[in-house]
């Protein structure tokens, strides 16, 4: 594992993904989800919307880094808002 620079922010990022997946699994076991149609052009489940929000957040961060010199925390806040919209309305 020496090839990767494990810093506290990197560890916190991966830990938050693991915690989110654990929470999603527990929520699915407690409250099974059904497909629903939101503003996304396909029927999605809770897990589908979570994956779409993670993928979209990655694109937001890449575009943020490519287009601006502002701190990446702004992209994080934008991604949280995007994920909230996708999870509730998608």
C-alpha positions as protocol buffer text, in pm:
chain_id: "A"
residue {
  index: 1
  type: UNK
  ca { x: 0 y: 0 z: 0 }
}
residue {
  index: 2
  type: UNK
  ca { x: 303 y: 230 z: -9 }
}
residue {
  index: 3
  type: UNK
  ca { x: 212 y: 341 z: -361 }
}
residue {
  index: 4
  type: UNK
  ca { x: -83 y: 545 z: -234 }
}
residue {
  index: 5
  type: UNK
  ca { x: -56 y: 857 z: -23 }
}
residue {
  index: 6
  type: UNK
  ca { x: -289 y: 774 z: 266 }
}
residue {
  index: 7
  type: UNK
  ca { x: -364 y: 1104 z: 432 }
}
residue {
  index: 8
  type: UNK
  ca { x: -635 y: 1183 z: 685 }
}
residue {
  index: 9
  type: UNK
  ca { x: -860 y: 1344 z: 420 }
}
residue {
  index: 10
  type: UNK
  ca { x: -819 y: 1037 z: 197 }
}
residue {
  index: 11
  type: UNK
  ca { x: -901 y: 801 z: 483 }
}
residue {
  index: 12
  type: UNK
  ca { x: -1199 y: 1016 z: 585 }
}
residue {
  index: 13
  type: UNK
  ca { x: -1331 y: 1011 z: 228 }
}
residue {
  index: 14
  type: UNK
  ca { x: -1317 y: 633 z: 199 }
}
residue {
  index: 15
  type: UNK
  ca { x: -1452 y: 587 z: 551 }
}
residue {
  index: 16
  type: UNK
  ca { x: -1749 y: 810 z: 469 }
}
residue {
  index: 17
  type: UNK
  ca { x: -1823 y: 605 z: 156 }
}
residue {
  index: 18
  type: UNK
  ca { x: -1811 y: 282 z: 362 }
}
residue {
  index: 19
  type: UNK
  ca { x: -2039 y: 434 z: 628 }
}
residue {
  index: 20
  type: UNK
  ca { x: -2283 y: 557 z: 363 }
}
residue {
  index: 21
  type: UNK
  ca { x: -2296 y: 213 z: 199 }
}
residue {
  index: 22
  type: UNK
  ca { x: -2351 y: 52 z: 540 }
}
residue {
  index: 23
  type: UNK
  ca { x: -2633 y: 296 z: 615 }
}
residue {
  index: 24
  type: UNK
  ca { x: -2787 y: 228 z: 273 }
}
residue {
  index: 25
  type: UNK
  ca { x: -2771 y: -148 z: 336 }
}
residue {
  index: 26
  type: UNK
  ca { x: -2932 y: -116 z: 678 }
}
residue {
  index: 27
  type: UNK
  ca { x: -3202 y: 114 z: 540 }
}
residue {
  index: 28
  type: UNK
  ca { x: -3272 y: -135 z: 260 }
}
residue {
  index: 29
  type: UNK
  ca { x: -3306 y: -418 z: 511 }
}
residue {
  index: 30
  type: UNK
  ca { x: -3537 y: -213 z: 735 }
}
residue {
  index: 31
  type: UNK
  ca { x: -3739 y: -31 z: 466 }
}
residue {
  index: 32
  type: UNK
  ca { x: -3720 y: -212 z: 131 }
}
residue {
  index: 33
  type: UNK
  ca { x: -3735 y: 30 z: -159 }
}
residue {
  index: 34
  type: UNK
  ca { x: -3937 y: 11 z: -477 }
}
residue {
  index: 35
  type: UNK
  ca { x: -3853 y: 166 z: -809 }
}
residue {
  index: 36
  type: UNK
  ca { x: -3998 y: 511 z: -860 }
}
residue {
  index: 37
  type: UNK
  ca { x: -3998 y: 770 z: -1134 }
}
residue {
  index: 38
  type: UNK
  ca { x: -3864 y: 1112 z: -1040 }
}
residue {
  index: 39
  type: UNK
  ca { x: -3715 y: 1381 z: -1262 }
}
residue {
  index: 40
  type: UNK
  ca { x: -3441 y: 1144 z: -1377 }
}
residue {
  index: 41
  type: UNK
  ca { x: -3526 y: 986 z: -1713 }
}
residue {
  index: 42
  type: UNK
  ca { x: -3542 y: 634 z: -1567 }
}
residue {
  index: 43
  type: UNK
  ca { x: -3704 y: 449 z: -1280 }
}
residue {
  index: 44
  type: UNK
  ca { x: -3461 y: 427 z: -990 }
}
residue {
  index: 45
  type: UNK
  ca { x: -3423 y: 269 z: -649 }
}
residue {
  index: 46
  type: UNK
  ca { x: -3253 y: 426 z: -348 }
}
residue {
  index: 47
  type: UNK
  ca { x: -2926 y: 254 z: -439 }
}
residue {
  index: 48
  type: UNK
  ca { x: -2946 y: 373 z: -800 }
}
residue {
  index: 49
  type: UNK
  ca { x: -2992 y: 733 z: -686 }
}
residue {
  index: 50
  type: UNK
  ca { x: -2700 y: 698 z: -443 }
}
residue {
  index: 51
  type: UNK
  ca { x: -2473 y: 570 z: -721 }
}
residue {
  index: 52
  type: UNK
  ca { x: -2585 y: 849 z: -956 }
}
residue {
  index: 53
  type: UNK
  ca { x: -2515 y: 1106 z: -684 }
}
residue {
  index: 54
  type: UNK
  ca { x: -2164 y: 964 z: -624 }
}
residue {
  index: 55
  type: UNK
  ca { x: -2089 y: 964 z: -996 }
}
residue {
  index: 56
  type: UNK
  ca { x: -2222 y: 1317 z: -1040 }
}
residue {
  index: 57
  type: UNK
  ca { x: -2022 y: 1437 z: -740 }
}
residue {
  index: 58
  type: UNK
  ca { x: -1704 y: 1298 z: -896 }
}
residue {
  index: 59
  type: UNK
  ca { x: -1777 y: 1494 z: -1215 }
}
residue {
  index: 60
  type: UNK
  ca { x: -1851 y: 1809 z: -1014 }
}
residue {
  index: 61
  type: UNK
  ca { x: -1514 y: 1779 z: -839 }
}
residue {
  index: 62
  type: UNK
  ca { x: -1323 y: 1715 z: -1162 }
}
residue {
  index: 63
  type: UNK
  ca { x: -1489 y: 2010 z: -1336 }
}
residue {
  index: 64
  type: UNK
  ca { x: -1429 y: 2230 z: -1031 }
}
residue {
  index: 65
  type: UNK
  ca { x: -1059 y: 2146 z: -1029 }
}
residue {
  index: 66
  type: UNK
  ca { x: -1032 y: 2202 z: -1405 }
}
residue {
  index: 67
  type: UNK
  ca { x: -1223 y: 2531 z: -1413 }
}
residue {
  index: 68
  type: UNK
  ca { x: -1126 y: 2717 z: -1097 }
}
residue {
  index: 69
  type: UNK
  ca { x: -848 y: 2774 z: -846 }
}
residue {
  index: 70
  type: UNK
  ca { x: -1094 y: 2807 z: -558 }
}
residue {
  index: 71
  type: UNK
  ca { x: -1072 y: 2566 z: -262 }
}
residue {
  index: 72
  type: UNK
  ca { x: -1218 y: 2223 z: -331 }
}
residue {
  index: 73
  type: UNK
  ca { x: -1449 y: 2261 z: -30 }
}
residue {
  index: 74
  type: UNK
  ca { x: -1680 y: 2458 z: -260 }
}
residue {
  index: 75
  type: UNK
  ca { x: -1712 y: 2155 z: -485 }
}
residue {
  index: 76
  type: UNK
  ca { x: -1786 y: 1945 z: -179 }
}
residue {
  index: 77
  type: UNK
  ca { x: -2071 y: 2171 z: -77 }
}
residue {
  index: 78
  type: UNK
  ca { x: -2205 y: 2177 z: -432 }
}
residue {
  index: 79
  type: UNK
  ca { x: -2185 y: 1797 z: -441 }
}
residue {
  index: 80
  type: UNK
  ca { x: -2375 y: 1763 z: -114 }
}
residue {
  index: 81
  type: UNK
  ca { x: -2653 y: 1979 z: -253 }
}
residue {
  index: 82
  type: UNK
  ca { x: -2657 y: 1779 z: -576 }
}
residue {
  index: 83
  type: UNK
  ca { x: -2672 y: 1451 z: -383 }
}
residue {
  index: 84
  type: UNK
  ca { x: -2957 y: 1579 z: -166 }
}
residue {
  index: 85
  type: UNK
  ca { x: -3160 y: 1675 z: -474 }
}
residue {
  index: 86
  type: UNK
  ca { x: -3093 y: 1344 z: -651 }
}
residue {
  index: 87
  type: UNK
  ca { x: -3176 y: 1136 z: -343 }
}
residue {
  index: 88
  type: UNK
  ca { x: -3501 y: 1318 z: -268 }
}
residue {
  index: 89
  type: UNK
  ca { x: -3632 y: 1417 z: -612 }
}
residue {
  index: 90
  type: UNK
  ca { x: -3454 y: 1180 z: -851 }
}
